[in-house]
Amino acid sequence: MLRCVESPHGEVRYRVALQWLASQERSRPLLVIAHSLDAARALVRTATLEVGATFGWALESLASLPLRLSALPLAEKGLSVATPLALEAVCLRVVSELQSMRLLGRFAHVADRPGLPRALLRTFSDLALADVDLTRLARECPELATAFERYQQTLLLLRLADRAAVLRQAIATASSKEAASVPELVCLFDLGPQTKLEQDLVTALASAARSSLITSAAGEVVSTVGSAAEGSEQLLHLRVQCRVAV
């Protein structure tokens, strides 16, 4: 069962999350995911003051969970998670190669500036996390599309995985029915995903769990987990009930 709680008041969402945790069995595997590990620890710590000791409750954040879910599959593919410095070096290589082939276009005027690889890395990261279609990008900005495609090809050549690749693999792992990577009980507490791939991961986690609770500020739940509910009417019904109760 998917239960969504929307409220603009943080204390309301916190209280609902505590009540949901307190209603679960203390010895069943349960995963608490928050925007940070400190937030997850604080929530579970407060819950255990009420229910006592627990066994099998795990804590993750939106930053740490994708790494855990993707670690083994990426290793099986021979891929390593790239550090920010490594990704910047990849962008520097891309700029150098495209400059030698005269394919930088409008970026050729600043090709010798040290800030270009770093600026491209931020742009490439945003494009990848937003899951932007390369064909559409090529129509809007051909030079950027060429550089972005070269960047992705270089990552594959060097057997490196960026944040977007980690998230895509984490989504695939969470969606796999054979894998027991996601427990039956999941509490998604105020995650606030900022990118499309993060939203897709939240949806996959909610769908994989037998019973899940999602708390969010008003207006965020529909875009991130609406497709994970069995039906839009059920999701709306739960949301209205929670607002009336508040």
Short mmCIF file of N, CA and C in Angstrom, two decimals, residues 24-202:
data_model
loop_
_atom_site.label_atom_id
_atom_site.label_comp_id
_atom_site.label_asym_id
_atom_site.label_seq_id
_atom_site.Cartn_x
_atom_site.Cartn_y
_atom_site.Cartn_z
N GLN A 24 4.84 -0.17 12.78
CA GLN A 24 5.46 -1.31 12.12
C GLN A 24 6.08 -2.26 13.15
N GLU A 25 6.25 -3.51 12.72
CA GLU A 25 6.89 -4.50 13.59
C GLU A 25 8.36 -4.14 13.78
N ARG A 26 8.84 -4.27 15.00
CA ARG A 26 10.21 -3.84 15.32
C ARG A 26 11.27 -4.77 14.74
N SER A 27 10.89 -5.99 14.39
CA SER A 27 11.87 -6.96 13.92
C SER A 27 11.80 -7.23 12.42
N ARG A 28 10.97 -6.48 11.70
CA ARG A 28 10.87 -6.67 10.25
C ARG A 28 11.81 -5.71 9.53
N PRO A 29 12.42 -6.16 8.43
CA PRO A 29 13.29 -5.26 7.66
C PRO A 29 12.53 -4.03 7.19
N LEU A 30 13.11 -2.88 7.44
CA LEU A 30 12.46 -1.61 7.10
C LEU A 30 13.55 -0.63 6.68
N LEU A 31 13.27 0.13 5.64
CA LEU A 31 14.25 1.09 5.13
C LEU A 31 13.70 2.49 5.28
N VAL A 32 14.48 3.34 5.94
CA VAL A 32 14.13 4.75 6.11
C VAL A 32 15.08 5.57 5.23
N ILE A 33 14.51 6.32 4.29
CA ILE A 33 15.30 7.14 3.38
C ILE A 33 14.90 8.60 3.59
N ALA A 34 15.89 9.44 3.84
CA ALA A 34 15.66 10.87 4.01
C ALA A 34 16.62 11.65 3.13
N HIS A 35 16.49 12.97 3.15
CA HIS A 35 17.36 13.77 2.29
C HIS A 35 18.81 13.74 2.77
N SER A 36 19.01 13.36 4.03
CA SER A 36 20.37 13.19 4.56
C SER A 36 20.35 12.07 5.59
N LEU A 37 21.52 11.49 5.85
CA LEU A 37 21.60 10.43 6.86
C LEU A 37 21.29 10.98 8.25
N ASP A 38 21.67 12.20 8.52
CA ASP A 38 21.37 12.80 9.83
C ASP A 38 19.87 12.90 10.04
N ALA A 39 19.13 13.27 9.01
CA ALA A 39 17.67 13.37 9.13
C ALA A 39 17.06 11.99 9.36
N ALA A 40 17.58 10.99 8.67
CA ALA A 40 17.07 9.62 8.87
C ALA A 40 17.39 9.14 10.28
N ARG A 41 18.60 9.41 10.76
CA ARG A 41 18.97 8.99 12.12
C ARG A 41 18.08 9.66 13.16
N ALA A 42 17.82 10.95 12.99
CA ALA A 42 17.00 11.67 13.96
C ALA A 42 15.58 11.11 13.99
N LEU A 43 15.04 10.77 12.83
CA LEU A 43 13.68 10.22 12.77
C LEU A 43 13.62 8.86 13.45
N VAL A 44 14.55 7.97 13.14
CA VAL A 44 14.54 6.64 13.73
C VAL A 44 14.85 6.71 15.22
N ARG A 45 15.74 7.59 15.61
CA ARG A 45 16.08 7.73 17.04
C ARG A 45 14.85 8.12 17.84
N THR A 46 14.08 9.06 17.32
CA THR A 46 12.86 9.48 18.02
C THR A 46 11.84 8.35 18.05
N ALA A 47 11.74 7.60 16.95
CA ALA A 47 10.78 6.49 16.91
C ALA A 47 11.14 5.40 17.91
N THR A 48 12.43 5.10 18.05
CA THR A 48 12.84 4.04 18.97
C THR A 48 12.63 4.43 20.43
N LEU A 49 12.58 5.71 20.70
CA LEU A 49 12.26 6.14 22.07
C LEU A 49 10.86 5.71 22.45
N GLU A 50 9.99 5.56 21.45
CA GLU A 50 8.61 5.17 21.70
C GLU A 50 8.42 3.66 21.61
N VAL A 51 9.02 3.02 20.60
CA VAL A 51 8.76 1.60 20.38
C VAL A 51 9.84 0.71 20.99
N GLY A 52 10.95 1.27 21.38
CA GLY A 52 12.04 0.45 21.92
C GLY A 52 13.02 0.03 20.84
N ALA A 53 13.84 -0.95 21.17
CA ALA A 53 14.87 -1.40 20.25
C ALA A 53 14.25 -2.05 19.01
N THR A 54 14.94 -1.87 17.88
CA THR A 54 14.47 -2.45 16.62
C THR A 54 15.58 -3.32 16.03
N PHE A 55 15.19 -4.19 15.11
CA PHE A 55 16.15 -5.07 14.45
C PHE A 55 15.84 -5.12 12.96
N GLY A 56 16.81 -4.77 12.14
CA GLY A 56 16.60 -4.82 10.69
C GLY A 56 16.18 -3.51 10.07
N TRP A 57 16.14 -2.43 10.84
CA TRP A 57 15.82 -1.12 10.28
C TRP A 57 17.09 -0.49 9.75
N ALA A 58 17.07 -0.08 8.48
CA ALA A 58 18.26 0.49 7.83
C ALA A 58 18.01 1.94 7.47
N LEU A 59 19.09 2.70 7.41
CA LEU A 59 19.02 4.13 7.12
C LEU A 59 19.80 4.42 5.84
N GLU A 60 19.21 5.25 4.99
CA GLU A 60 19.88 5.68 3.77
C GLU A 60 19.47 7.12 3.46
N SER A 61 20.23 7.76 2.59
CA SER A 61 19.88 9.07 2.08
C SER A 61 19.74 8.99 0.57
N LEU A 62 19.24 10.05 -0.03
CA LEU A 62 19.09 10.05 -1.48
C LEU A 62 20.45 10.09 -2.18
N ALA A 63 21.49 10.41 -1.42
CA ALA A 63 22.85 10.40 -1.99
C ALA A 63 23.51 9.04 -1.82
N SER A 64 23.29 8.37 -0.68
CA SER A 64 23.98 7.12 -0.40
C SER A 64 23.29 5.90 -1.01
N LEU A 65 21.96 5.90 -1.07
CA LEU A 65 21.24 4.72 -1.55
C LEU A 65 21.56 4.36 -3.00
N PRO A 66 21.60 5.33 -3.94
CA PRO A 66 21.96 4.95 -5.31
C PRO A 66 23.32 4.28 -5.41
N LEU A 67 24.27 4.71 -4.60
CA LEU A 67 25.59 4.09 -4.63
C LEU A 67 25.52 2.64 -4.16
N ARG A 68 24.73 2.37 -3.13
CA ARG A 68 24.61 1.00 -2.62
C ARG A 68 23.90 0.10 -3.62
N LEU A 69 22.83 0.61 -4.22
CA LEU A 69 22.06 -0.21 -5.14
C LEU A 69 22.81 -0.49 -6.44
N SER A 70 23.70 0.42 -6.82
CA SER A 70 24.38 0.29 -8.12
C SER A 70 25.77 -0.30 -8.02
N ALA A 71 26.31 -0.45 -6.82
CA ALA A 71 27.72 -0.85 -6.66
C ALA A 71 28.04 -2.17 -7.36
N LEU A 72 27.32 -3.23 -7.03
CA LEU A 72 27.60 -4.55 -7.60
C LEU A 72 27.31 -4.61 -9.10
N PRO A 73 26.14 -4.13 -9.56
CA PRO A 73 25.89 -4.17 -11.02
C PRO A 73 26.92 -3.40 -11.83
N LEU A 74 27.35 -2.24 -11.33
CA LEU A 74 28.36 -1.48 -12.05
C LEU A 74 29.69 -2.22 -12.07
N ALA A 75 30.03 -2.85 -10.95
CA ALA A 75 31.27 -3.62 -10.89
C ALA A 75 31.24 -4.80 -11.85
N GLU A 76 30.08 -5.45 -11.97
CA GLU A 76 29.94 -6.56 -12.91
C GLU A 76 30.13 -6.11 -14.35
N LYS A 77 29.79 -4.85 -14.63
CA LYS A 77 29.97 -4.30 -15.97
C LYS A 77 31.37 -3.73 -16.17
N GLY A 78 32.18 -3.76 -15.13
CA GLY A 78 33.53 -3.22 -15.23
C GLY A 78 33.59 -1.71 -15.15
N LEU A 79 32.59 -1.10 -14.53
CA LEU A 79 32.53 0.35 -14.42
C LEU A 79 32.90 0.80 -13.00
N SER A 80 33.57 1.93 -12.91
CA SER A 80 33.93 2.54 -11.63
C SER A 80 33.25 3.88 -11.51
N VAL A 81 32.82 4.21 -10.30
CA VAL A 81 32.19 5.51 -10.06
C VAL A 81 33.27 6.59 -10.11
N ALA A 82 33.09 7.55 -10.98
CA ALA A 82 34.09 8.59 -11.19
C ALA A 82 34.00 9.67 -10.12
N THR A 83 35.12 10.17 -9.70
CA THR A 83 35.17 11.30 -8.77
C THR A 83 34.95 12.60 -9.55
N PRO A 84 34.59 13.69 -8.87
CA PRO A 84 34.42 14.96 -9.57
C PRO A 84 35.67 15.40 -10.33
N LEU A 85 36.84 15.15 -9.75
CA LEU A 85 38.08 15.53 -10.43
C LEU A 85 38.28 14.71 -11.70
N ALA A 86 37.94 13.42 -11.64
CA ALA A 86 38.05 12.57 -12.83
C ALA A 86 37.10 13.03 -13.93
N LEU A 87 35.89 13.42 -13.56
CA LEU A 87 34.93 13.89 -14.55
C LEU A 87 35.38 15.21 -15.17
N GLU A 88 35.99 16.06 -14.38
CA GLU A 88 36.52 17.31 -14.93
C GLU A 88 37.66 17.04 -15.90
N ALA A 89 38.47 16.03 -15.60
CA ALA A 89 39.55 15.64 -16.51
C ALA A 89 38.97 15.10 -17.81
N VAL A 90 37.87 14.37 -17.73
CA VAL A 90 37.21 13.87 -18.93
C VAL A 90 36.73 15.04 -19.79
N CYS A 91 36.16 16.05 -19.16
CA CYS A 91 35.70 17.22 -19.91
C CYS A 91 36.87 17.97 -20.56
N LEU A 92 37.98 18.04 -19.86
CA LEU A 92 39.17 18.66 -20.44
C LEU A 92 39.63 17.90 -21.68
N ARG A 93 39.57 16.59 -21.61
CA ARG A 93 39.93 15.76 -22.77
C ARG A 93 38.96 15.98 -23.92
N VAL A 94 37.68 16.09 -23.60
CA VAL A 94 36.67 16.32 -24.63
C VAL A 94 36.91 17.64 -25.34
N VAL A 95 37.19 18.68 -24.56
CA VAL A 95 37.45 20.01 -25.14
C VAL A 95 38.67 19.95 -26.06
N SER A 96 39.73 19.29 -25.61
CA SER A 96 40.96 19.20 -26.40
C SER A 96 40.71 18.45 -27.71
N GLU A 97 39.96 17.35 -27.64
CA GLU A 97 39.71 16.56 -28.84
C GLU A 97 38.82 17.31 -29.83
N LEU A 98 37.78 17.93 -29.34
CA LEU A 98 36.87 18.66 -30.22
C LEU A 98 37.54 19.89 -30.82
N GLN A 99 38.44 20.50 -30.05
CA GLN A 99 39.17 21.66 -30.58
C GLN A 99 40.08 21.25 -31.73
N SER A 100 40.73 20.10 -31.58
CA SER A 100 41.61 19.63 -32.65
C SER A 100 40.83 19.24 -33.90
N MET A 101 39.57 18.84 -33.73
CA MET A 101 38.72 18.47 -34.86
C MET A 101 37.88 19.64 -35.36
N ARG A 102 38.05 20.82 -34.72
CA ARG A 102 37.31 22.03 -35.08
C ARG A 102 35.80 21.81 -35.00
N LEU A 103 35.38 21.18 -33.91
CA LEU A 103 33.96 20.90 -33.70
C LEU A 103 33.39 21.61 -32.46
N LEU A 104 34.15 22.56 -31.93
CA LEU A 104 33.68 23.24 -30.73
C LEU A 104 32.63 24.32 -31.04
N GLY A 105 32.58 24.78 -32.27
CA GLY A 105 31.59 25.80 -32.63
C GLY A 105 31.78 27.07 -31.83
N ARG A 106 30.71 27.53 -31.20
CA ARG A 106 30.76 28.78 -30.44
C ARG A 106 31.68 28.70 -29.23
N PHE A 107 31.97 27.47 -28.77
CA PHE A 107 32.86 27.32 -27.62
C PHE A 107 34.33 27.48 -27.99
N ALA A 108 34.63 27.57 -29.27
CA ALA A 108 36.03 27.68 -29.70
C ALA A 108 36.67 28.96 -29.19
N HIS A 109 35.89 30.01 -28.99
CA HIS A 109 36.44 31.29 -28.55
C HIS A 109 36.95 31.24 -27.11
N VAL A 110 36.45 30.28 -26.33
CA VAL A 110 36.87 30.18 -24.93
C VAL A 110 37.51 28.83 -24.65
N ALA A 111 37.96 28.16 -25.70
CA ALA A 111 38.53 26.82 -25.52
C ALA A 111 39.78 26.82 -24.68
N ASP A 112 40.52 27.93 -24.70
CA ASP A 112 41.77 28.00 -23.95
C ASP A 112 41.57 28.50 -22.53
N ARG A 113 40.35 28.80 -22.15
CA ARG A 113 40.06 29.27 -20.79
C ARG A 113 39.95 28.09 -19.83
N PRO A 114 40.54 28.18 -18.64
CA PRO A 114 40.52 27.04 -17.71
C PRO A 114 39.14 26.73 -17.15
N GLY A 115 38.21 27.67 -17.25
CA GLY A 115 36.89 27.43 -16.68
C GLY A 115 35.94 26.67 -17.57
N LEU A 116 36.29 26.47 -18.85
CA LEU A 116 35.37 25.81 -19.78
C LEU A 116 35.09 24.35 -19.40
N PRO A 117 36.11 23.53 -19.13
CA PRO A 117 35.80 22.13 -18.77
C PRO A 117 34.91 22.01 -17.54
N ARG A 118 35.16 22.86 -16.55
CA ARG A 118 34.33 22.80 -15.35
C ARG A 118 32.90 23.23 -15.64
N ALA A 119 32.74 24.28 -16.46
CA ALA A 119 31.40 24.74 -16.82
C ALA A 119 30.66 23.67 -17.63
N LEU A 120 31.38 23.02 -18.54
CA LEU A 120 30.77 21.95 -19.33
C LEU A 120 30.36 20.78 -18.45
N LEU A 121 31.17 20.48 -17.45
CA LEU A 121 30.85 19.37 -16.55
C LEU A 121 29.54 19.63 -15.82
N ARG A 122 29.36 20.85 -15.33
CA ARG A 122 28.09 21.19 -14.65
C ARG A 122 26.92 21.06 -15.62
N THR A 123 27.13 21.52 -16.85
CA THR A 123 26.07 21.44 -17.85
C THR A 123 25.76 19.99 -18.21
N PHE A 124 26.81 19.20 -18.43
CA PHE A 124 26.62 17.79 -18.77
C PHE A 124 25.89 17.05 -17.65
N SER A 125 26.23 17.36 -16.41
CA SER A 125 25.58 16.71 -15.26
C SER A 125 24.10 17.05 -15.22
N ASP A 126 23.79 18.33 -15.45
CA ASP A 126 22.38 18.75 -15.45
C ASP A 126 21.62 18.06 -16.58
N LEU A 127 22.23 17.98 -17.75
CA LEU A 127 21.56 17.35 -18.89
C LEU A 127 21.32 15.87 -18.64
N ALA A 128 22.32 15.19 -18.09
CA ALA A 128 22.19 13.75 -17.84
C ALA A 128 21.16 13.47 -16.76
N LEU A 129 21.18 14.24 -15.68
CA LEU A 129 20.23 14.01 -14.59
C LEU A 129 18.81 14.36 -14.99
N ALA A 130 18.67 15.27 -15.95
CA ALA A 130 17.34 15.62 -16.46
C ALA A 130 16.89 14.66 -17.54
N ASP A 131 17.77 13.73 -17.94
CA ASP A 131 17.46 12.73 -18.96
C ASP A 131 17.01 13.41 -20.26
N VAL A 132 17.79 14.43 -20.66
CA VAL A 132 17.45 15.20 -21.86
C VAL A 132 17.70 14.37 -23.10
N ASP A 133 16.78 14.46 -24.06
CA ASP A 133 16.91 13.73 -25.32
C ASP A 133 18.00 14.39 -26.17
N LEU A 134 18.97 13.58 -26.60
CA LEU A 134 20.11 14.11 -27.36
C LEU A 134 19.68 14.66 -28.71
N THR A 135 18.69 14.06 -29.33
CA THR A 135 18.20 14.55 -30.62
C THR A 135 17.61 15.94 -30.50
N ARG A 136 16.84 16.14 -29.47
CA ARG A 136 16.25 17.47 -29.25
C ARG A 136 17.33 18.49 -28.92
N LEU A 137 18.31 18.07 -28.14
CA LEU A 137 19.40 18.97 -27.80
C LEU A 137 20.18 19.37 -29.05
N ALA A 138 20.36 18.43 -29.97
CA ALA A 138 21.10 18.71 -31.20
C ALA A 138 20.39 19.77 -32.04
N ARG A 139 19.07 19.81 -31.99
CA ARG A 139 18.33 20.84 -32.74
C ARG A 139 18.47 22.20 -32.08
N GLU A 140 18.52 22.22 -30.74
CA GLU A 140 18.58 23.48 -30.03
C GLU A 140 20.00 24.05 -29.98
N CYS A 141 20.99 23.20 -29.76
CA CYS A 141 22.38 23.64 -29.63
C CYS A 141 23.30 22.54 -30.13
N PRO A 142 23.61 22.53 -31.40
CA PRO A 142 24.42 21.44 -31.97
C PRO A 142 25.78 21.28 -31.32
N GLU A 143 26.46 22.40 -31.01
CA GLU A 143 27.79 22.30 -30.40
C GLU A 143 27.74 21.62 -29.05
N LEU A 144 26.74 21.97 -28.26
CA LEU A 144 26.61 21.36 -26.94
C LEU A 144 26.25 19.89 -27.05
N ALA A 145 25.40 19.55 -28.00
CA ALA A 145 25.03 18.15 -28.20
C ALA A 145 26.23 17.32 -28.62
N THR A 146 27.07 17.89 -29.48
CA THR A 146 28.28 17.18 -29.91
C THR A 146 29.21 16.94 -28.74
N ALA A 147 29.41 17.97 -27.93
CA ALA A 147 30.30 17.84 -26.77
C ALA A 147 29.73 16.86 -25.74
N PHE A 148 28.42 16.90 -25.55
CA PHE A 148 27.78 16.01 -24.58
C PHE A 148 27.88 14.55 -25.02
N GLU A 149 27.66 14.32 -26.32
CA GLU A 149 27.78 12.96 -26.84
C GLU A 149 29.21 12.45 -26.73
N ARG A 150 30.17 13.33 -27.00
CA ARG A 150 31.58 12.94 -26.88
C ARG A 150 31.92 12.63 -25.42
N TYR A 151 31.37 13.39 -24.51
CA TYR A 151 31.57 13.17 -23.07
C TYR A 151 31.06 11.79 -22.66
N GLN A 152 29.87 11.44 -23.10
CA GLN A 152 29.30 10.13 -22.77
C GLN A 152 30.11 9.00 -23.38
N GLN A 153 30.57 9.19 -24.61
CA GLN A 153 31.40 8.17 -25.26
C GLN A 153 32.73 7.99 -24.53
N THR A 154 33.30 9.08 -24.05
CA THR A 154 34.58 9.00 -23.34
C THR A 154 34.42 8.29 -22.00
N LEU A 155 33.31 8.52 -21.33
CA LEU A 155 33.04 7.82 -20.08
C LEU A 155 32.98 6.32 -20.31
N LEU A 156 32.30 5.90 -21.36
CA LEU A 156 32.22 4.47 -21.67
C LEU A 156 33.60 3.91 -22.03
N LEU A 157 34.37 4.70 -22.77
CA LEU A 157 35.69 4.25 -23.18
C LEU A 157 36.60 4.04 -21.97
N LEU A 158 36.49 4.93 -20.99
CA LEU A 158 37.33 4.86 -19.79
C LEU A 158 36.70 4.01 -18.70
N ARG A 159 35.52 3.44 -18.96
CA ARG A 159 34.81 2.58 -18.00
C ARG A 159 34.49 3.34 -16.71
N LEU A 160 33.97 4.55 -16.87
CA LEU A 160 33.62 5.39 -15.73
C LEU A 160 32.10 5.61 -15.70
N ALA A 161 31.58 5.77 -14.50
CA ALA A 161 30.15 6.04 -14.31
C ALA A 161 29.98 7.34 -13.56
N ASP A 162 29.20 8.25 -14.11
CA ASP A 162 28.91 9.50 -13.41
C ASP A 162 27.65 9.34 -12.56
N ARG A 163 27.20 10.42 -11.96
CA ARG A 163 26.04 10.37 -11.07
C ARG A 163 24.79 9.86 -11.81
N ALA A 164 24.61 10.29 -13.05
CA ALA A 164 23.45 9.86 -13.81
C ALA A 164 23.48 8.36 -14.05
N ALA A 165 24.66 7.81 -14.37
CA ALA A 165 24.77 6.37 -14.59
C ALA A 165 24.49 5.60 -13.31
N VAL A 166 24.95 6.14 -12.19
CA VAL A 166 24.69 5.51 -10.89
C VAL A 166 23.19 5.47 -10.61
N LEU A 167 22.51 6.59 -10.86
CA LEU A 167 21.07 6.65 -10.61
C LEU A 167 20.30 5.71 -11.54
N ARG A 168 20.69 5.65 -12.82
CA ARG A 168 20.00 4.76 -13.75
C ARG A 168 20.15 3.30 -13.32
N GLN A 169 21.34 2.93 -12.88
CA GLN A 169 21.54 1.56 -12.43
C GLN A 169 20.77 1.29 -11.14
N ALA A 170 20.71 2.28 -10.25
CA ALA A 170 19.95 2.13 -9.01
C ALA A 170 18.46 1.94 -9.30
N ILE A 171 17.95 2.68 -10.29
CA ILE A 171 16.55 2.53 -10.68
C ILE A 171 16.29 1.13 -11.22
N ALA A 172 17.21 0.65 -12.06
CA ALA A 172 17.05 -0.70 -12.62
C ALA A 172 17.10 -1.75 -11.53
N THR A 173 17.99 -1.58 -10.54
CA THR A 173 18.09 -2.54 -9.45
C THR A 173 16.84 -2.54 -8.59
N ALA A 174 16.35 -1.34 -8.27
CA ALA A 174 15.15 -1.23 -7.44
C ALA A 174 13.92 -1.78 -8.16
N SER A 175 13.91 -1.68 -9.48
CA SER A 175 12.76 -2.15 -10.26
C SER A 175 12.82 -3.64 -10.54
N SER A 176 13.96 -4.26 -10.28
CA SER A 176 14.12 -5.69 -10.57
C SER A 176 13.35 -6.51 -9.55
N LYS A 177 12.49 -7.37 -10.03
CA LYS A 177 11.67 -8.20 -9.14
C LYS A 177 12.49 -9.32 -8.52
N GLU A 178 13.59 -9.69 -9.18
CA GLU A 178 14.40 -10.78 -8.65
C GLU A 178 15.26 -10.32 -7.49
N ALA A 179 15.60 -9.04 -7.48
CA ALA A 179 16.52 -8.55 -6.45
C ALA A 179 15.77 -8.22 -5.16
N ALA A 180 16.41 -8.53 -4.04
CA ALA A 180 15.83 -8.21 -2.73
C ALA A 180 16.51 -6.97 -2.17
N SER A 181 16.80 -6.02 -3.04
CA SER A 181 17.54 -4.83 -2.62
C SER A 181 16.68 -3.85 -1.85
N VAL A 182 15.37 -3.91 -2.04
CA VAL A 182 14.45 -3.00 -1.35
C VAL A 182 13.54 -3.82 -0.45
N PRO A 183 13.51 -3.55 0.85
CA PRO A 183 12.64 -4.31 1.75
C PRO A 183 11.17 -4.02 1.50
N GLU A 184 10.32 -4.80 2.16
CA GLU A 184 8.88 -4.65 1.94
C GLU A 184 8.34 -3.37 2.54
N LEU A 185 9.02 -2.83 3.55
CA LEU A 185 8.57 -1.62 4.22
C LEU A 185 9.58 -0.50 3.95
N VAL A 186 9.09 0.62 3.40
CA VAL A 186 9.97 1.74 3.06
C VAL A 186 9.31 3.04 3.49
N CYS A 187 10.09 3.86 4.17
CA CYS A 187 9.64 5.20 4.57
C CYS A 187 10.48 6.22 3.81
N LEU A 188 9.84 6.96 2.91
CA LEU A 188 10.52 7.99 2.11
C LEU A 188 10.17 9.34 2.73
N PHE A 189 11.07 9.84 3.55
CA PHE A 189 10.77 11.00 4.39
C PHE A 189 11.38 12.28 3.80
N ASP A 190 10.51 13.15 3.30
CA ASP A 190 10.90 14.49 2.84
C ASP A 190 12.14 14.46 1.93
N LEU A 191 12.10 13.63 0.91
CA LEU A 191 13.27 13.51 0.03
C LEU A 191 13.47 14.75 -0.84
N GLY A 192 12.40 15.26 -1.40
CA GLY A 192 12.53 16.44 -2.25
C GLY A 192 13.45 16.23 -3.43
N PRO A 193 13.21 15.23 -4.29
CA PRO A 193 14.09 15.00 -5.45
C PRO A 193 14.14 16.22 -6.35
N GLN A 194 15.34 16.54 -6.83
CA GLN A 194 15.55 17.75 -7.61
C GLN A 194 15.66 17.49 -9.11
N THR A 195 15.89 16.25 -9.51
CA THR A 195 16.08 15.94 -10.93
C THR A 195 15.13 14.82 -11.35
N LYS A 196 15.00 14.63 -12.66
CA LYS A 196 14.10 13.60 -13.16
C LYS A 196 14.55 12.20 -12.75
N LEU A 197 15.85 11.94 -12.80
CA LEU A 197 16.34 10.62 -12.43
C LEU A 197 16.12 10.36 -10.94
N GLU A 198 16.27 11.37 -10.11
CA GLU A 198 15.97 11.19 -8.69
C GLU A 198 14.49 10.92 -8.48
N GLN A 199 13.63 11.61 -9.22
CA GLN A 199 12.20 11.36 -9.14
C GLN A 199 11.87 9.93 -9.59
N ASP A 200 12.52 9.48 -10.64
CA ASP A 200 12.29 8.11 -11.12
C ASP A 200 12.74 7.09 -10.07
N LEU A 201 13.81 7.38 -9.36
CA LEU A 201 14.27 6.46 -8.32
C LEU A 201 13.27 6.39 -7.18
N VAL A 202 12.74 7.53 -6.77
CA VAL A 202 11.73 7.56 -5.70
C VAL A 202 10.51 6.74 -6.11
#
